[in-house]
Short mmCIF file of C-alpha atoms in Angstrom, two decimals:
data_model
loop_
_atom_site.label_atom_id
_atom_site.label_comp_id
_atom_site.label_asym_id
_atom_site.label_seq_id
_atom_site.Cartn_x
_atom_site.Cartn_y
_atom_site.Cartn_z
CA MET A 588 10.28 -38.79 -9.16
CA SER A 589 8.47 -36.93 -6.33
CA SER A 590 9.29 -33.37 -5.70
CA LYS A 591 10.14 -31.96 -2.15
CA LYS A 592 8.33 -29.01 -0.99
CA MET A 593 9.10 -26.42 1.70
CA LEU A 594 6.70 -24.41 3.57
CA VAL A 595 7.87 -20.96 5.07
CA LEU A 596 5.47 -19.25 7.48
CA ALA A 597 6.62 -15.81 8.43
CA LEU A 598 4.90 -13.71 11.17
CA ASP A 599 5.42 -9.96 11.42
CA GLY A 600 6.43 -8.61 14.85
CA PHE A 601 6.71 -12.10 16.28
CA ASP A 602 8.58 -11.57 19.65
CA PRO A 603 11.09 -14.47 20.45
CA ASN A 604 10.78 -13.64 24.14
CA LEU A 605 6.96 -14.22 24.16
CA ALA A 606 7.50 -17.28 21.85
CA GLU A 607 9.91 -18.84 24.26
CA LYS A 608 7.61 -17.98 27.28
CA PHE A 609 4.40 -19.26 25.72
CA MET A 610 6.22 -22.54 24.46
CA ALA A 611 7.48 -23.14 28.08
CA GLU A 612 3.85 -22.53 29.41
CA GLY A 613 2.39 -25.09 26.92
CA LEU A 614 0.40 -22.35 25.05
CA LEU A 615 2.13 -22.87 21.74
CA PRO A 616 2.37 -26.77 21.53
CA HIS A 617 2.91 -26.95 17.83
CA PHE A 618 5.69 -24.36 17.89
CA LYS A 619 7.21 -26.23 20.92
CA LYS A 620 6.97 -29.63 18.79
CA LEU A 621 8.74 -27.93 15.76
CA ALA A 622 11.52 -26.58 18.06
CA ASP A 623 12.06 -29.93 19.75
CA SER A 624 12.10 -32.03 16.55
CA GLY A 625 14.15 -29.43 14.55
CA THR A 626 15.96 -26.21 15.26
CA PHE A 627 14.93 -23.15 17.14
CA ALA A 628 17.17 -20.13 17.08
CA ARG A 629 16.94 -16.36 17.55
CA VAL A 630 17.88 -14.09 14.63
CA ALA A 631 18.70 -10.38 14.79
CA THR A 632 16.29 -7.98 13.22
CA SER A 633 17.06 -5.18 10.86
CA ASN A 634 18.44 -1.72 11.44
CA PRO A 635 16.24 0.21 11.74
CA PRO A 636 13.79 -2.45 13.01
CA GLN A 637 10.80 -1.56 10.75
CA SER A 638 8.75 -4.20 9.07
CA PRO A 639 9.35 -3.26 5.44
CA VAL A 640 12.98 -2.98 6.18
CA ALA A 641 13.15 -6.45 7.79
CA TRP A 642 11.06 -8.08 5.11
CA SER A 643 13.31 -6.54 2.38
CA CYS A 644 16.26 -8.06 4.12
CA LEU A 645 14.52 -11.53 4.24
CA ILE A 646 13.54 -11.08 0.52
CA SER A 647 16.93 -9.91 -0.77
CA GLY A 648 19.34 -11.49 1.74
CA ALA A 649 20.95 -8.06 1.92
CA ASN A 650 21.07 -5.11 4.38
CA PRO A 651 19.19 -1.69 3.97
CA GLY A 652 22.25 -0.11 2.50
CA HIS A 653 21.82 -2.51 -0.50
CA HIS A 654 18.05 -2.96 -0.82
CA ASP A 655 17.18 0.65 -0.24
CA VAL A 656 14.16 0.33 1.87
CA PHE A 657 14.61 2.29 5.24
CA ASP A 658 11.08 2.86 6.67
CA PHE A 659 7.37 2.86 5.89
CA VAL A 660 7.74 6.50 4.73
CA ILE A 661 10.58 8.73 3.13
CA ARG A 662 10.61 12.26 2.25
CA ASP A 663 10.68 13.74 -1.26
CA PRO A 664 14.09 15.55 -1.17
CA LYS A 665 12.62 18.32 -3.38
CA SER A 666 9.40 19.18 -1.30
CA TYR A 667 10.19 17.40 1.89
CA MET A 668 6.76 15.89 1.69
CA PRO A 669 6.32 12.24 2.91
CA GLU A 670 6.04 9.50 0.41
CA ILE A 671 5.51 5.84 0.69
CA GLY A 672 8.75 4.09 1.42
CA MET A 673 7.98 0.72 -0.33
CA THR A 674 7.02 2.05 -3.90
CA GLU A 675 7.75 5.05 -5.97
CA LYS A 676 6.08 6.62 -9.14
CA LYS A 677 7.68 5.93 -12.42
CA LYS A 678 8.66 9.03 -14.47
CA THR A 679 6.32 8.39 -17.34
CA GLY A 680 4.87 11.95 -17.70
CA MET A 681 1.52 10.91 -16.47
CA LYS A 682 -0.25 13.79 -14.65
CA ASP A 683 -1.98 11.43 -12.20
CA LEU A 684 -1.12 8.18 -10.53
CA PHE A 685 -4.47 6.73 -11.68
CA ALA A 686 -4.95 8.44 -15.05
CA GLY A 687 -5.64 5.25 -16.86
CA LEU A 688 -6.83 1.67 -16.49
CA THR A 689 -3.51 0.07 -16.95
CA GLY A 690 -2.59 0.28 -13.26
CA PRO A 691 -0.60 2.89 -11.39
CA ALA A 692 2.80 3.96 -12.76
CA VAL A 693 4.78 2.72 -9.77
CA SER A 694 7.63 0.39 -9.17
CA THR A 695 9.19 -1.13 -5.97
CA ARG A 696 11.83 0.74 -4.21
CA ARG A 697 13.34 -2.51 -3.14
CA LYS A 698 16.52 -3.28 -4.87
CA GLY A 699 18.40 -6.45 -5.14
CA GLU A 700 17.24 -9.96 -6.28
CA ALA A 701 14.32 -11.58 -4.60
CA PHE A 702 14.95 -15.14 -3.32
CA TRP A 703 12.08 -16.41 -5.45
CA ASP A 704 13.89 -15.14 -8.47
CA VAL A 705 17.00 -16.92 -7.51
CA LEU A 706 15.01 -20.06 -7.05
CA GLY A 707 13.30 -19.53 -10.49
CA LYS A 708 16.68 -19.33 -12.15
CA ASN A 709 17.39 -22.69 -10.72
CA HIS A 710 14.04 -24.13 -11.96
CA VAL A 711 12.39 -24.01 -8.58
CA LYS A 712 8.79 -22.67 -8.66
CA SER A 713 7.57 -20.63 -5.60
CA VAL A 714 3.98 -19.69 -4.40
CA VAL A 715 4.38 -16.37 -2.42
CA LEU A 716 1.25 -15.24 -0.52
CA ARG A 717 0.92 -11.76 1.00
CA MET A 718 4.61 -11.07 0.99
CA PRO A 719 5.37 -7.50 2.28
CA VAL A 720 7.14 -5.20 -0.18
CA SER A 721 6.15 -7.27 -3.16
CA PHE A 722 3.84 -4.71 -4.84
CA PRO A 723 3.58 -4.22 -7.74
CA ALA A 724 3.85 -7.96 -8.60
CA THR A 725 6.27 -8.75 -11.24
CA GLU A 726 7.03 -11.67 -13.48
CA MET A 727 8.44 -14.80 -11.56
CA GLU A 728 8.73 -18.57 -11.81
CA GLY A 729 5.45 -19.41 -9.98
CA ARG A 730 2.65 -17.38 -8.31
CA LEU A 731 2.51 -14.32 -6.16
CA LEU A 732 -0.11 -12.21 -4.31
CA SER A 733 1.33 -9.01 -3.00
CA GLY A 734 1.12 -8.01 0.54
CA MET A 735 2.12 -5.06 2.94
CA GLY A 736 2.56 -2.01 0.56
CA THR A 737 -0.28 -2.89 -1.63
CA PRO A 738 -2.63 0.28 -1.67
CA ASP A 739 -6.32 0.65 -1.77
CA ILE A 740 -7.92 1.80 -5.10
CA ARG A 741 -7.07 5.41 -4.30
CA GLY A 742 -3.28 4.55 -3.94
CA THR A 743 -3.38 5.09 -0.09
CA GLN A 744 -2.41 2.61 2.42
CA GLY A 745 -5.95 2.54 3.61
CA MET A 746 -8.43 5.37 3.68
CA PHE A 747 -11.63 4.35 5.44
CA THR A 748 -15.01 6.36 5.16
CA PHE A 749 -17.17 7.32 8.12
CA PHE A 750 -20.66 8.61 7.31
CA THR A 751 -22.21 10.29 10.18
CA THR A 752 -25.13 12.60 11.22
CA THR A 753 -23.25 13.87 14.27
CA GLY A 754 -19.59 14.32 13.31
CA GLN A 755 -17.88 17.08 11.49
CA LYS A 756 -15.13 16.86 8.77
CA ASP A 757 -11.89 16.24 10.53
CA PRO A 758 -8.69 17.28 8.61
CA GLU A 759 -6.61 15.38 11.26
CA SER A 760 -8.42 12.13 10.66
CA ARG A 761 -6.71 9.24 8.70
CA GLY A 762 -9.96 8.53 7.01
CA ARG A 763 -12.75 10.43 5.20
CA ILE A 764 -15.36 11.83 7.62
CA THR A 765 -18.49 12.44 5.54
CA PRO A 766 -21.40 14.41 7.28
CA VAL A 767 -24.75 13.32 6.17
CA SER A 768 -28.43 14.21 7.21
CA TRP A 769 -31.72 12.46 7.26
CA LYS A 770 -34.39 13.58 4.72
CA GLY A 771 -37.35 11.96 6.28
CA ASN A 772 -36.22 8.21 6.43
CA VAL A 773 -33.67 8.66 3.66
CA ILE A 774 -29.87 9.65 3.40
CA ASP A 775 -28.19 10.30 0.10
CA SER A 776 -24.48 10.65 -0.23
CA GLU A 777 -21.64 9.17 -2.32
CA VAL A 778 -18.73 6.81 -2.01
CA VAL A 779 -15.44 8.26 -3.33
CA GLY A 780 -13.33 5.98 -5.43
CA PRO A 781 -10.13 6.10 -7.54
CA ARG A 782 -8.66 9.30 -9.11
CA VAL A 783 -9.31 9.25 -12.87
CA GLN A 784 -8.34 11.66 -15.59
CA GLY A 785 -11.07 14.02 -16.46
CA LEU A 786 -11.39 16.35 -19.42
CA THR A 787 -9.66 19.24 -17.18
CA GLY A 788 -7.47 17.08 -15.10
CA PRO A 789 -7.61 14.44 -12.52
CA LYS A 790 -10.82 14.04 -10.54
CA ASP A 791 -12.51 11.66 -7.98
CA ALA A 792 -14.66 8.98 -9.38
CA THR A 793 -17.87 8.40 -7.37
CA VAL A 794 -20.80 6.17 -6.99
CA SER A 795 -24.04 6.87 -5.18
CA LEU A 796 -24.90 5.72 -1.70
CA HIS A 797 -28.66 5.59 -0.72
CA VAL A 798 -29.77 4.71 2.82
CA GLU A 799 -33.34 3.98 3.84
CA LYS A 800 -34.41 3.48 7.52
CA LEU A 801 -36.43 0.19 7.90
CA GLY A 802 -37.06 0.30 11.62
CA ALA A 803 -36.19 -2.34 14.21
CA GLY A 804 -32.72 -1.27 13.97
CA LYS A 805 -32.14 -1.87 10.29
CA VAL A 806 -31.40 0.03 7.23
CA LYS A 807 -31.28 -0.68 3.53
CA LEU A 808 -28.20 0.29 1.79
CA THR A 809 -28.08 0.85 -1.92
CA VAL A 810 -24.52 1.40 -3.23
CA ASP A 811 -24.07 1.66 -6.93
CA ALA A 812 -26.05 -1.12 -8.21
CA THR A 813 -25.97 -3.31 -4.93
CA THR A 814 -28.73 -3.32 -2.21
CA VAL A 815 -28.13 -4.95 1.26
CA GLU A 816 -30.09 -4.76 4.49
CA LEU A 817 -27.92 -4.12 7.48
CA ALA A 818 -28.74 -4.23 11.21
CA VAL A 819 -27.04 -2.26 13.88
CA GLY A 820 -23.69 -3.87 14.94
CA GLN A 821 -23.50 -5.99 11.67
CA TRP A 822 -20.86 -6.20 8.84
CA SER A 823 -22.09 -6.20 5.29
CA PRO A 824 -20.90 -8.81 2.80
CA TRP A 825 -18.41 -7.53 0.19
CA VAL A 826 -20.00 -4.97 -2.10
CA ARG A 827 -18.58 -4.48 -5.60
CA LEU A 828 -18.44 -0.92 -6.94
CA LYS A 829 -18.05 0.23 -10.59
CA PHE A 830 -16.44 3.58 -11.09
CA LYS A 831 -16.54 5.29 -14.29
CA ALA A 832 -12.96 6.00 -15.65
CA ASN A 833 -14.20 7.58 -18.73
CA VAL A 834 -17.16 7.20 -21.08
CA VAL A 835 -16.09 3.65 -22.07
CA ASN A 836 -14.10 2.15 -19.32
CA GLU A 837 -14.72 1.44 -15.55
CA ILE A 838 -12.61 0.64 -12.58
CA THR A 839 -14.12 -1.86 -10.09
CA GLY A 840 -13.40 -2.21 -6.26
CA ILE A 841 -14.83 -3.91 -3.28
CA CYS A 842 -15.67 -2.71 0.15
CA ARG A 843 -17.55 -3.65 3.30
CA PHE A 844 -19.73 -1.67 5.63
CA HIS A 845 -20.40 -1.74 9.43
CA LEU A 846 -23.50 0.00 10.85
CA ASN A 847 -22.49 1.43 14.10
CA SER A 848 -25.79 3.14 15.10
CA ILE A 849 -28.90 4.55 13.61
CA GLU A 850 -30.35 6.56 16.64
CA PRO A 851 -29.83 8.99 18.26
CA GLY A 852 -27.11 9.49 15.60
CA PHE A 853 -26.48 7.74 12.45
CA ASP A 854 -23.02 6.19 12.05
CA LEU A 855 -21.81 4.05 9.18
CA PHE A 856 -18.35 2.87 8.76
CA MET A 857 -16.89 1.85 5.32
CA THR A 858 -13.50 0.06 4.82
CA PRO A 859 -11.22 1.44 2.30
CA VAL A 860 -12.28 0.51 -1.21
CA ASN A 861 -10.05 -2.49 -1.97
CA ILE A 862 -8.60 -3.44 -5.47
CA ASP A 863 -11.15 -5.81 -6.95
CA PRO A 864 -9.58 -9.34 -7.18
CA GLN A 865 -11.84 -10.41 -10.08
CA ALA A 866 -10.57 -7.34 -12.17
CA PRO A 867 -7.46 -5.86 -10.70
CA ALA A 868 -6.85 -2.19 -11.67
CA MET A 869 -3.14 -2.62 -10.39
CA PRO A 870 -0.63 -5.43 -10.58
CA ILE A 871 -1.46 -7.12 -7.27
CA SER A 872 -0.58 -10.68 -8.49
CA TYR A 873 1.39 -12.80 -10.87
CA PRO A 874 0.28 -14.16 -13.19
CA THR A 875 -2.31 -11.28 -13.49
CA ASP A 876 -5.27 -13.72 -13.45
CA TYR A 877 -3.95 -15.33 -10.11
CA ALA A 878 -5.86 -12.91 -7.97
CA LYS A 879 -9.15 -13.90 -9.83
CA GLU A 880 -8.15 -17.56 -9.41
CA LEU A 881 -8.12 -17.17 -5.75
CA PHE A 882 -11.43 -15.27 -5.74
CA GLU A 883 -12.96 -18.29 -7.64
CA LYS A 884 -11.77 -20.55 -4.91
CA VAL A 885 -12.46 -18.45 -1.77
CA GLY A 886 -14.61 -15.52 -2.86
CA ASN A 887 -13.80 -11.89 -2.24
CA TYR A 888 -10.95 -11.07 0.10
CA TYR A 889 -8.90 -8.10 1.29
CA THR A 890 -6.40 -7.18 -1.30
CA GLN A 891 -5.05 -4.13 0.56
CA GLY A 892 -1.67 -5.01 1.99
CA MET A 893 -2.61 -3.87 5.56
CA PRO A 894 -6.31 -4.52 5.84
CA TYR A 895 -6.59 -4.02 9.72
CA ASP A 896 -8.61 -0.81 10.22
CA THR A 897 -6.33 0.39 13.19
CA TRP A 898 -6.61 3.91 12.28
CA ALA A 899 -10.48 3.72 12.47
CA MET A 900 -10.19 2.00 15.90
CA ASN A 901 -7.79 4.60 17.29
CA GLU A 902 -10.02 7.24 16.26
CA GLY A 903 -13.01 5.65 17.88
CA LYS A 904 -14.89 4.97 14.55
CA LEU A 905 -14.59 1.13 15.30
CA SER A 906 -14.78 -0.47 18.76
CA GLU A 907 -12.24 -2.96 19.78
CA GLU A 908 -14.77 -5.72 19.58
CA VAL A 909 -15.80 -4.80 16.05
CA PHE A 910 -12.18 -4.45 15.14
CA LEU A 911 -11.44 -7.91 16.35
CA GLU A 912 -14.66 -9.26 14.48
CA GLN A 913 -13.26 -7.81 11.26
#
């Protein structure tokens, strides 16, 4: 007996007004074909109309009063400091979110039962790819790769790094601005990785960054144990970094570099360090080795839930052209 399958393609922020307009103009022929051969209908968004809220409604079939997700951020009622509105720290007594290698002590704020769990109880398996508000990944009947809400290796929603000989540290930046300087044809700096537990408390794990000027608009980057040549205007391949968690264990992450310029000023952009799909330090997939299985099929990929470096573009660290190329 052959099984029936259903494919659901969901697009964040997809405007029905534009969809109808573009279908009428012949710009979305496949959507037009689907609408003509099946059903096309508008649906109301959530209140408030925020992405994590709407996705939680889709996942749970309930309104925000039930699933308890109201925005991207919420405030800590004790300190009034903002916190991520999709996940929360578990009360485990850990001094630091990334004190160990077992992943962060976090749970989802989303309440209610996910539709894939309802399906699983009825012996229907699901494959859920990059679903928002699905981090950390939990046991289910099928496979899941988490999406929006999945942090970078530092636990942020995406902290880029910008190495520059002309800029200064900027406390208002959404990234890490790292001033550097040439010593002859060489720059030495470091890449900041996850928070780990040191002997006297939490500390930043780091790896070395060595830049050598080659001439002809090129540099040689040696990051941790990986060396790549990079030309101005070029993206690097994925670079795998190994951060020491303690004398025995390590946490791995992946990142990419874009060389903006060498002269007159050196500007090097680095993406947030993503969780390594080959050896995830946090529960980004179910089963746990599903992230690695995908890596074996397609190579490295962005595991951060929102991988688009819009903050860097808004701050002028990436041009629109480079952003679109990414």
